[in-house]
Amino acid sequence: MKILHIINDLSNNGGAQRFLVDLVVKHKPHYEVKILVLHNDNDFEGVLKENGVSCYYWSSLSLKEKWNILRWPDLIHSHLFPSIYVALLAIGKKRVQTEHNTTNRRRDYPAFKFMEYLMYQRHERTICITNKVKEELVKFLPRYKDRYDVIYNGVDLKRFSREAKSYSQVQQDGPINIGMAGRLHGYKDHPTLIRAIANLPEKYHLHLAGDGDKKEELQALAVQLQCDHRVHWHGVISDVPTFLSKLDVYVQSSIIEGFGLAAVEAMAEGLPVFGSNVPGLDEVIGNDTYLFELGNEKQLANKIELICGDAAHYELATSYFVERCHSFTLEQFRESYYKAYDELYASK
């Protein structure tokens, strides 16, 4: 079977991009996989080439080459806006898309609602990354609910320690290292996390991995709150396990978070994990004890201080999350997607 994935870019600064790379590497021999990238941004070219996956860049292709690449596959799998609309140009092809978020701004504008309707109509299968994502999609467009499925994202657990971090490793005299990995943009809620650090004693330090258009604004907030000396900016990182191994607590602070792949990676590294109580992420965390109200920096600060100040609370959390991460394995994730491809291909 020939499968073409379409995505905006392949920067390692985004969760959907890592999702796609994890899906296509080590694919079975009877699948031929190519990726069409809308922008010339590819941090994974080496690993993709090693796994026999060719990448094509939309802006570098002639009109004839664009036509040929869209005519090549048996099945097209699109990710993110506007890639999901580019997939509509492949007339007569089976189409799958992954719904990565519980909502998007396009649903709020009448002009886009028709385009969204058309897009879901033209995709034979929409795969949602959590049950909450599917619930929100059914509310928005119930007409095609029979085409919506749920497949959880997966993490390559072998890259991480999978051992609960011991409380004895938390330096009570400081620094106590809190961290988050994620793009610095509007869907993430870094301001609440920075405010939480400002509410915590001096020994608490925040480590942020990622880059984005909100960086200067967030740096200014840290200065305003007089905690900038305790907020460390790591930029885009390639070695996630090493970054996580140096933390004592992980926080996924988000306004919209369809799944929270970075949170699962932190679980696999044996860390206590806190997350915003928002659809999708709450499902992945799976325990209200480790959720905090969106925008409530005082509640988050209190939860961090409680867990870092008590061995029993800390080790209960680390044990829980090491067990929890096994619900989201890369093997289950891949197997489920390729099964969906096979079913759709056989339905011709």
mmCIF file of C-alpha atoms in Angstrom:
data_model
loop_
_atom_site.group_PDB
_atom_site.id
_atom_site.type_symbol
_atom_site.label_atom_id
_atom_site.label_comp_id
_atom_site.label_asym_id
_atom_site.label_seq_id
_atom_site.Cartn_x
_atom_site.Cartn_y
_atom_site.Cartn_z
ATOM 1 C CA MET A 1 0.000 0.000 0.000
ATOM 2 C CA LYS A 2 1.275 3.481 -0.890
ATOM 3 C CA ILE A 3 0.655 6.079 1.841
ATOM 4 C CA LEU A 4 1.268 9.822 1.511
ATOM 5 C CA HIS A 5 1.335 11.953 4.670
ATOM 6 C CA ILE A 6 0.818 15.710 4.339
ATOM 7 C CA ILE A 7 1.951 18.058 7.119
ATOM 8 C CA ASN A 8 2.825 21.758 7.454
ATOM 9 C CA ASP A 9 6.422 21.234 8.616
ATOM 10 C CA LEU A 10 8.657 18.726 10.378
ATOM 11 C CA SER A 11 10.132 20.911 13.103
ATOM 12 C CA ASN A 12 10.950 19.087 16.342
ATOM 13 C CA ASN A 13 9.240 21.977 18.136
ATOM 14 C CA GLY A 14 5.768 20.477 17.619
ATOM 15 C CA GLY A 15 3.824 17.506 18.956
ATOM 16 C CA ALA A 16 2.013 16.636 15.706
ATOM 17 C CA GLN A 17 5.341 16.523 13.883
ATOM 18 C CA ARG A 18 6.840 14.095 16.401
ATOM 19 C CA PHE A 19 3.603 12.102 16.228
ATOM 20 C CA LEU A 20 4.040 11.659 12.468
ATOM 21 C CA VAL A 21 7.703 10.670 12.681
ATOM 22 C CA ASP A 22 6.933 8.085 15.375
ATOM 23 C CA LEU A 23 4.159 6.702 13.172
ATOM 24 C CA VAL A 24 6.176 6.243 9.983
ATOM 25 C CA VAL A 25 9.583 5.034 11.206
ATOM 26 C CA LYS A 26 10.011 1.262 11.261
ATOM 27 C CA HIS A 27 6.897 0.783 9.126
ATOM 28 C CA LYS A 28 6.278 -2.701 7.753
ATOM 29 C CA PRO A 29 7.835 -3.556 4.344
ATOM 30 C CA HIS A 30 4.515 -3.874 2.495
ATOM 31 C CA TYR A 31 3.810 -0.169 3.077
ATOM 32 C CA GLU A 32 5.536 2.471 0.958
ATOM 33 C CA VAL A 33 5.493 5.793 2.787
ATOM 34 C CA LYS A 34 6.208 9.329 1.577
ATOM 35 C CA ILE A 35 5.721 12.706 3.282
ATOM 36 C CA LEU A 36 4.680 15.943 1.587
ATOM 37 C CA VAL A 37 5.853 18.925 3.669
ATOM 38 C CA LEU A 38 4.312 22.337 2.975
ATOM 39 C CA HIS A 39 7.264 24.343 4.364
ATOM 40 C CA ASN A 40 10.981 23.609 3.975
ATOM 41 C CA ASP A 41 11.455 22.866 7.673
ATOM 42 C CA ASN A 42 12.599 19.333 8.493
ATOM 43 C CA ASP A 43 14.512 18.405 11.650
ATOM 44 C CA PHE A 44 13.892 14.686 11.079
ATOM 45 C CA GLU A 45 15.242 14.239 7.551
ATOM 46 C CA GLY A 46 18.071 11.932 8.673
ATOM 47 C CA VAL A 47 15.968 9.496 10.688
ATOM 48 C CA LEU A 48 13.263 9.442 8.012
ATOM 49 C CA LYS A 49 15.782 8.667 5.263
ATOM 50 C CA GLU A 50 17.265 5.855 7.388
ATOM 51 C CA ASN A 51 13.782 4.329 7.586
ATOM 52 C CA GLY A 52 13.093 4.550 3.863
ATOM 53 C CA VAL A 53 10.696 7.509 4.063
ATOM 54 C CA SER A 54 11.102 10.136 1.316
ATOM 55 C CA CYS A 55 10.162 13.781 1.918
ATOM 56 C CA TYR A 56 8.923 16.211 -0.738
ATOM 57 C CA TYR A 57 8.596 19.971 -0.251
ATOM 58 C CA TRP A 58 5.516 21.635 -1.708
ATOM 59 C CA SER A 59 7.195 24.976 -2.428
ATOM 60 C CA SER A 60 10.006 23.246 -4.356
ATOM 61 C CA LEU A 61 7.733 21.218 -6.642
ATOM 62 C CA SER A 62 6.550 22.247 -10.089
ATOM 63 C CA LEU A 63 2.830 22.148 -10.859
ATOM 64 C CA LYS A 64 3.295 18.821 -12.654
ATOM 65 C CA GLU A 65 5.290 17.373 -9.717
ATOM 66 C CA LYS A 66 2.571 18.452 -7.274
ATOM 67 C CA TRP A 67 -0.021 16.717 -9.435
ATOM 68 C CA ASN A 68 2.095 13.566 -9.635
ATOM 69 C CA ILE A 69 2.735 13.308 -5.885
ATOM 70 C CA LEU A 70 -0.985 13.718 -5.143
ATOM 71 C CA ARG A 71 -1.843 11.029 -7.723
ATOM 72 C CA TRP A 72 0.791 8.580 -6.394
ATOM 73 C CA PRO A 73 -0.731 7.126 -3.182
ATOM 74 C CA ASP A 74 -3.486 4.665 -2.447
ATOM 75 C CA LEU A 75 -4.258 6.589 0.730
ATOM 76 C CA ILE A 76 -3.544 10.109 2.010
ATOM 77 C CA HIS A 77 -3.157 10.938 5.709
ATOM 78 C CA SER A 78 -3.188 14.664 6.519
ATOM 79 C CA HIS A 79 -2.210 16.485 9.691
ATOM 80 C CA LEU A 80 -3.008 20.043 10.858
ATOM 81 C CA PHE A 81 -4.358 23.116 9.059
ATOM 82 C CA PRO A 82 -3.803 23.917 6.180
ATOM 83 C CA SER A 83 -2.435 20.464 5.225
ATOM 84 C CA ILE A 84 -5.878 18.938 5.720
ATOM 85 C CA TYR A 85 -7.161 21.191 2.913
ATOM 86 C CA VAL A 86 -4.275 20.360 0.578
ATOM 87 C CA ALA A 87 -5.379 16.722 0.860
ATOM 88 C CA LEU A 88 -8.678 17.688 -0.800
ATOM 89 C CA LEU A 89 -6.763 18.354 -4.035
ATOM 90 C CA ALA A 90 -6.118 14.611 -4.358
ATOM 91 C CA ILE A 91 -9.345 13.787 -6.179
ATOM 92 C CA GLY A 92 -10.505 10.202 -5.954
ATOM 93 C CA LYS A 93 -8.091 9.162 -3.195
ATOM 94 C CA LYS A 94 -8.955 7.632 0.178
ATOM 95 C CA ARG A 95 -8.297 10.198 2.893
ATOM 96 C CA VAL A 96 -7.576 9.961 6.613
ATOM 97 C CA GLN A 97 -6.897 12.857 8.934
ATOM 98 C CA THR A 98 -5.860 13.013 12.567
ATOM 99 C CA GLU A 99 -7.737 15.433 14.817
ATOM 100 C CA HIS A 100 -5.068 16.633 17.256
ATOM 101 C CA ASN A 101 -7.072 19.212 19.264
ATOM 102 C CA THR A 102 -10.420 19.524 21.015
ATOM 103 C CA THR A 103 -11.182 22.733 19.125
ATOM 104 C CA ASN A 104 -9.788 25.198 16.616
ATOM 105 C CA ARG A 105 -10.413 28.847 15.795
ATOM 106 C CA ARG A 106 -11.848 28.026 12.355
ATOM 107 C CA ARG A 107 -14.999 26.638 13.966
ATOM 108 C CA ASP A 108 -15.787 30.129 15.290
ATOM 109 C CA TYR A 109 -16.003 31.797 11.864
ATOM 110 C CA PRO A 110 -18.987 31.278 9.513
ATOM 111 C CA ALA A 111 -16.774 31.509 6.412
ATOM 112 C CA PHE A 112 -14.673 28.611 7.631
ATOM 113 C CA LYS A 113 -17.569 26.471 8.849
ATOM 114 C CA PHE A 114 -18.525 25.522 5.303
ATOM 115 C CA MET A 115 -14.904 24.615 4.531
ATOM 116 C CA GLU A 116 -14.733 22.526 7.706
ATOM 117 C CA TYR A 117 -17.945 20.750 6.706
ATOM 118 C CA LEU A 118 -16.521 20.043 3.247
ATOM 119 C CA MET A 119 -13.236 18.825 4.701
ATOM 120 C CA TYR A 120 -14.867 16.294 7.066
ATOM 121 C CA GLN A 121 -17.221 15.199 4.289
ATOM 122 C CA ARG A 122 -14.270 14.416 2.002
ATOM 123 C CA HIS A 123 -12.286 12.433 4.585
ATOM 124 C CA GLU A 124 -13.382 8.803 4.905
ATOM 125 C CA ARG A 125 -11.874 8.526 8.385
ATOM 126 C CA THR A 126 -11.064 11.082 11.101
ATOM 127 C CA ILE A 127 -8.953 9.689 13.915
ATOM 128 C CA CYS A 128 -9.136 11.566 17.219
ATOM 129 C CA ILE A 129 -6.252 11.338 19.672
ATOM 130 C CA THR A 130 -8.494 11.112 22.774
ATOM 131 C CA ASN A 131 -12.145 10.458 23.585
ATOM 132 C CA LYS A 132 -12.552 14.128 24.561
ATOM 133 C CA VAL A 133 -11.356 15.217 21.124
ATOM 134 C CA LYS A 134 -13.966 12.930 19.564
ATOM 135 C CA GLU A 135 -16.725 14.210 21.893
ATOM 136 C CA GLU A 136 -16.020 17.824 20.894
ATOM 137 C CA LEU A 137 -15.942 16.900 17.209
ATOM 138 C CA VAL A 138 -19.303 15.110 17.478
ATOM 139 C CA LYS A 139 -20.766 18.244 19.106
ATOM 140 C CA PHE A 140 -19.432 20.395 16.271
ATOM 141 C CA LEU A 141 -20.325 18.086 13.367
ATOM 142 C CA PRO A 142 -22.492 15.102 14.402
ATOM 143 C CA ARG A 143 -23.430 14.246 10.812
ATOM 144 C CA TYR A 144 -20.219 12.265 10.222
ATOM 145 C CA LYS A 145 -19.801 10.749 13.680
ATOM 146 C CA ASP A 146 -19.678 7.219 12.236
ATOM 147 C CA ARG A 147 -16.399 8.187 10.556
ATOM 148 C CA TYR A 148 -14.728 9.274 13.815
ATOM 149 C CA ASP A 149 -12.460 6.878 15.711
ATOM 150 C CA VAL A 150 -10.107 7.193 18.693
ATOM 151 C CA ILE A 151 -6.476 6.072 18.721
ATOM 152 C CA TYR A 152 -4.240 7.224 21.557
ATOM 153 C CA ASN A 153 -0.826 8.623 20.723
ATOM 154 C CA GLY A 154 2.136 6.486 21.684
ATOM 155 C CA VAL A 155 5.581 6.994 23.169
ATOM 156 C CA ASP A 156 8.720 4.942 22.592
ATOM 157 C CA LEU A 157 9.057 3.954 26.242
ATOM 158 C CA LYS A 158 12.447 2.346 25.644
ATOM 159 C CA ARG A 159 13.981 5.835 25.270
ATOM 160 C CA PHE A 160 13.143 6.600 28.896
ATOM 161 C CA SER A 161 14.121 5.154 32.275
ATOM 162 C CA ARG A 162 10.633 3.840 33.206
ATOM 163 C CA GLU A 163 11.808 3.925 36.820
ATOM 164 C CA ALA A 164 10.034 6.005 39.441
ATOM 165 C CA LYS A 165 12.287 8.828 40.594
ATOM 166 C CA SER A 166 13.183 8.522 44.265
ATOM 167 C CA TYR A 167 12.345 11.357 46.642
ATOM 168 C CA SER A 168 15.915 11.144 47.930
ATOM 169 C CA GLN A 169 17.041 12.663 44.604
ATOM 170 C CA VAL A 170 15.076 15.867 45.253
ATOM 171 C CA GLN A 171 17.503 18.389 46.764
ATOM 172 C CA GLN A 172 15.585 19.984 49.594
ATOM 173 C CA ASP A 173 18.123 22.810 49.837
ATOM 174 C CA GLY A 174 17.572 23.518 46.158
ATOM 175 C CA PRO A 175 17.411 23.903 43.369
ATOM 176 C CA ILE A 176 14.179 21.975 42.852
ATOM 177 C CA ASN A 177 13.724 21.805 39.098
ATOM 178 C CA ILE A 178 10.294 22.137 37.513
ATOM 179 C CA GLY A 179 10.011 21.781 33.745
ATOM 180 C CA MET A 180 7.820 21.865 30.673
ATOM 181 C CA ALA A 181 8.464 21.108 27.000
ATOM 182 C CA GLY A 182 6.276 22.667 24.332
ATOM 183 C CA ARG A 183 5.980 25.331 21.690
ATOM 184 C CA LEU A 184 5.821 28.860 23.114
ATOM 185 C CA HIS A 185 2.527 29.845 21.527
ATOM 186 C CA GLY A 186 -1.074 30.670 22.358
ATOM 187 C CA TYR A 187 -2.396 27.138 22.945
ATOM 188 C CA LYS A 188 0.056 26.606 25.811
ATOM 189 C CA ASP A 189 -0.388 28.335 29.160
ATOM 190 C CA HIS A 190 3.186 29.204 30.100
ATOM 191 C CA PRO A 191 2.083 32.400 31.926
ATOM 192 C CA THR A 192 0.323 30.370 34.650
ATOM 193 C CA LEU A 193 3.421 28.224 35.117
ATOM 194 C CA ILE A 194 5.710 31.263 35.366
ATOM 195 C CA ARG A 195 3.338 32.869 37.886
ATOM 196 C CA ALA A 196 3.346 29.639 39.902
ATOM 197 C CA ILE A 197 7.152 29.741 40.070
ATOM 198 C CA ALA A 198 6.958 33.365 41.230
ATOM 199 C CA ASN A 199 4.681 32.171 44.063
ATOM 200 C CA LEU A 200 7.142 29.466 45.142
ATOM 201 C CA PRO A 201 10.261 29.885 47.315
ATOM 202 C CA GLU A 202 13.601 30.823 45.735
ATOM 203 C CA LYS A 203 14.830 27.233 45.615
ATOM 204 C CA TYR A 204 12.281 26.380 42.886
ATOM 205 C CA HIS A 205 13.557 26.833 39.325
ATOM 206 C CA LEU A 206 11.657 26.535 36.043
ATOM 207 C CA HIS A 207 13.147 24.988 32.890
ATOM 208 C CA LEU A 208 11.328 25.597 29.598
ATOM 209 C CA ALA A 209 12.134 23.658 26.424
ATOM 210 C CA GLY A 210 10.741 24.948 23.155
ATOM 211 C CA ASP A 211 10.537 28.108 21.093
ATOM 212 C CA GLY A 212 7.821 30.233 19.552
ATOM 213 C CA ASP A 213 6.308 33.650 18.998
ATOM 214 C CA LYS A 214 5.419 34.160 22.680
ATOM 215 C CA LYS A 215 8.997 33.893 23.952
ATOM 216 C CA GLU A 216 9.716 37.619 24.379
ATOM 217 C CA GLU A 217 6.337 38.174 26.023
ATOM 218 C CA LEU A 218 6.983 35.319 28.464
ATOM 219 C CA GLN A 219 10.489 36.547 29.239
ATOM 220 C CA ALA A 220 9.045 39.985 29.990
ATOM 221 C CA LEU A 221 6.498 38.396 32.349
ATOM 222 C CA ALA A 222 9.285 36.627 34.257
ATOM 223 C CA VAL A 223 11.124 39.951 34.623
ATOM 224 C CA GLN A 224 7.938 41.689 35.763
ATOM 225 C CA LEU A 225 7.360 39.000 38.413
ATOM 226 C CA GLN A 226 11.025 39.227 39.481
ATOM 227 C CA CYS A 227 11.605 35.519 38.957
ATOM 228 C CA ASP A 228 13.570 35.732 35.695
ATOM 229 C CA HIS A 229 16.733 34.514 37.475
ATOM 230 C CA ARG A 230 14.843 31.280 38.209
ATOM 231 C CA VAL A 231 13.401 30.729 34.721
ATOM 232 C CA HIS A 232 15.752 28.975 32.295
ATOM 233 C CA TRP A 233 15.129 28.917 28.524
ATOM 234 C CA HIS A 234 16.497 25.841 26.751
ATOM 235 C CA GLY A 235 15.117 26.467 23.264
ATOM 236 C CA VAL A 236 14.245 23.585 20.958
ATOM 237 C CA ILE A 237 15.809 20.386 22.306
ATOM 238 C CA SER A 238 16.640 17.149 20.509
ATOM 239 C CA ASP A 239 17.467 15.048 23.585
ATOM 240 C CA VAL A 240 14.181 14.926 25.498
ATOM 241 C CA PRO A 241 15.156 12.087 27.904
ATOM 242 C CA THR A 242 18.224 14.006 29.148
ATOM 243 C CA PHE A 243 16.177 17.186 29.653
ATOM 244 C CA LEU A 244 13.542 15.291 31.645
ATOM 245 C CA SER A 245 16.090 13.344 33.701
ATOM 246 C CA LYS A 246 17.314 16.602 35.254
ATOM 247 C CA LEU A 247 13.840 17.619 36.463
ATOM 248 C CA ASP A 248 12.089 16.872 39.752
ATOM 249 C CA VAL A 249 8.537 17.685 38.582
ATOM 250 C CA TYR A 250 6.974 18.056 35.137
ATOM 251 C CA VAL A 251 4.046 20.390 34.386
ATOM 252 C CA GLN A 252 1.961 20.483 31.195
ATOM 253 C CA SER A 253 0.253 23.870 31.411
ATOM 254 C CA SER A 254 -2.055 24.276 28.415
ATOM 255 C CA ILE A 255 -5.182 26.089 27.288
ATOM 256 C CA ILE A 256 -5.818 23.546 24.515
ATOM 257 C CA GLU A 257 -4.110 20.152 24.614
ATOM 258 C CA GLY A 258 -5.625 17.357 22.581
ATOM 259 C CA PHE A 259 -3.367 14.738 24.114
ATOM 260 C CA GLY A 260 -0.112 15.803 25.780
ATOM 261 C CA LEU A 261 2.644 13.610 24.361
ATOM 262 C CA ALA A 262 5.297 15.468 26.365
ATOM 263 C CA ALA A 263 3.417 14.657 29.574
ATOM 264 C CA VAL A 264 3.520 10.930 28.754
ATOM 265 C CA GLU A 265 7.265 11.180 28.086
ATOM 266 C CA ALA A 266 7.695 12.742 31.525
ATOM 267 C CA MET A 267 5.701 9.871 33.044
ATOM 268 C CA ALA A 268 8.026 7.412 31.298
ATOM 269 C CA GLU A 269 11.019 9.190 32.828
ATOM 270 C CA GLY A 270 9.542 8.524 36.277
ATOM 271 C CA LEU A 271 8.504 12.076 37.170
ATOM 272 C CA PRO A 272 5.452 13.410 39.003
ATOM 273 C CA VAL A 273 3.315 15.144 36.363
ATOM 274 C CA PHE A 274 0.795 17.952 36.776
ATOM 275 C CA GLY A 275 -1.519 19.087 33.980
ATOM 276 C CA SER A 276 -4.131 21.741 33.309
ATOM 277 C CA ASN A 277 -7.653 20.424 33.761
ATOM 278 C CA VAL A 278 -8.576 20.769 30.088
ATOM 279 C CA PRO A 279 -10.213 18.247 27.720
ATOM 280 C CA GLY A 280 -7.797 15.656 26.406
ATOM 281 C CA LEU A 281 -4.991 16.287 28.876
ATOM 282 C CA ASP A 282 -7.245 15.366 31.805
ATOM 283 C CA GLU A 283 -7.878 12.014 30.116
ATOM 284 C CA VAL A 284 -4.153 11.347 29.732
ATOM 285 C CA ILE A 285 -3.308 12.334 33.330
ATOM 286 C CA GLY A 286 -6.163 10.145 34.545
ATOM 287 C CA ASN A 287 -6.242 11.344 38.174
ATOM 288 C CA ASP A 288 -7.745 14.597 39.500
ATOM 289 C CA THR A 289 -5.040 14.822 42.182
ATOM 290 C CA TYR A 290 -2.553 15.834 39.504
ATOM 291 C CA LEU A 291 -4.759 18.331 37.672
ATOM 292 C CA PHE A 292 -4.985 22.055 38.375
ATOM 293 C CA GLU A 293 -7.609 24.570 37.328
ATOM 294 C CA LEU A 294 -6.727 26.388 34.108
ATOM 295 C CA GLY A 295 -5.035 29.686 34.964
ATOM 296 C CA ASN A 296 -4.883 28.998 38.719
ATOM 297 C CA GLU A 297 -1.212 29.582 39.525
ATOM 298 C CA LYS A 298 -1.746 29.437 43.300
ATOM 299 C CA GLN A 299 -3.336 25.992 43.132
ATOM 300 C CA LEU A 300 -0.491 24.777 40.927
ATOM 301 C CA ALA A 301 2.149 26.250 43.242
ATOM 302 C CA ASN A 302 0.489 24.599 46.257
ATOM 303 C CA LYS A 303 0.409 21.207 44.529
ATOM 304 C CA ILE A 304 4.074 21.469 43.530
ATOM 305 C CA GLU A 305 5.158 22.499 47.030
ATOM 306 C CA LEU A 306 3.116 19.720 48.649
ATOM 307 C CA ILE A 307 4.557 16.972 46.479
ATOM 308 C CA CYS A 308 8.133 18.242 46.745
ATOM 309 C CA GLY A 309 7.877 18.515 50.516
ATOM 310 C CA ASP A 310 6.615 15.029 51.307
ATOM 311 C CA ALA A 311 8.269 11.718 50.379
ATOM 312 C CA ALA A 312 5.037 9.704 50.506
ATOM 313 C CA HIS A 313 3.174 12.059 48.147
ATOM 314 C CA TYR A 314 6.141 12.246 45.784
ATOM 315 C CA GLU A 315 6.757 8.521 45.483
ATOM 316 C CA LEU A 316 3.041 7.721 45.202
ATOM 317 C CA ALA A 317 2.929 10.066 42.198
ATOM 318 C CA THR A 318 6.044 8.710 40.506
ATOM 319 C CA SER A 319 4.852 5.113 40.891
ATOM 320 C CA TYR A 320 1.413 6.002 39.527
ATOM 321 C CA PHE A 321 2.800 7.711 36.431
ATOM 322 C CA VAL A 322 5.328 4.998 35.576
ATOM 323 C CA GLU A 323 2.408 2.567 35.500
ATOM 324 C CA ARG A 324 0.203 5.073 33.649
ATOM 325 C CA CYS A 325 2.630 5.583 30.757
ATOM 326 C CA HIS A 326 2.233 1.946 29.692
ATOM 327 C CA SER A 327 -1.280 2.815 28.467
ATOM 328 C CA PHE A 328 0.331 4.819 25.656
ATOM 329 C CA THR A 329 2.919 2.626 23.951
ATOM 330 C CA LEU A 330 4.322 3.239 20.495
ATOM 331 C CA GLU A 331 3.604 -0.350 19.481
ATOM 332 C CA GLN A 332 -0.128 -0.078 20.257
ATOM 333 C CA PHE A 333 -0.276 3.305 18.517
ATOM 334 C CA ARG A 334 1.344 2.096 15.283
ATOM 335 C CA GLU A 335 -0.584 -1.162 15.157
ATOM 336 C CA SER A 336 -3.908 0.681 15.518
ATOM 337 C CA TYR A 337 -3.147 3.166 12.735
ATOM 338 C CA TYR A 338 -1.967 0.583 10.227
ATOM 339 C CA LYS A 339 -5.007 -1.544 11.002
ATOM 340 C CA ALA A 340 -7.172 1.502 10.203
ATOM 341 C CA TYR A 341 -5.279 1.996 6.922
ATOM 342 C CA ASP A 342 -5.805 -1.652 5.963
ATOM 343 C CA GLU A 343 -9.530 -1.484 6.712
ATOM 344 C CA LEU A 344 -9.976 1.688 4.683
ATOM 345 C CA TYR A 345 -7.921 0.359 1.764
ATOM 346 C CA ALA A 346 -9.923 -2.892 1.728
ATOM 347 C CA SER A 347 -13.201 -0.948 1.583
ATOM 348 C CA LYS A 348 -12.621 0.113 -2.036
#
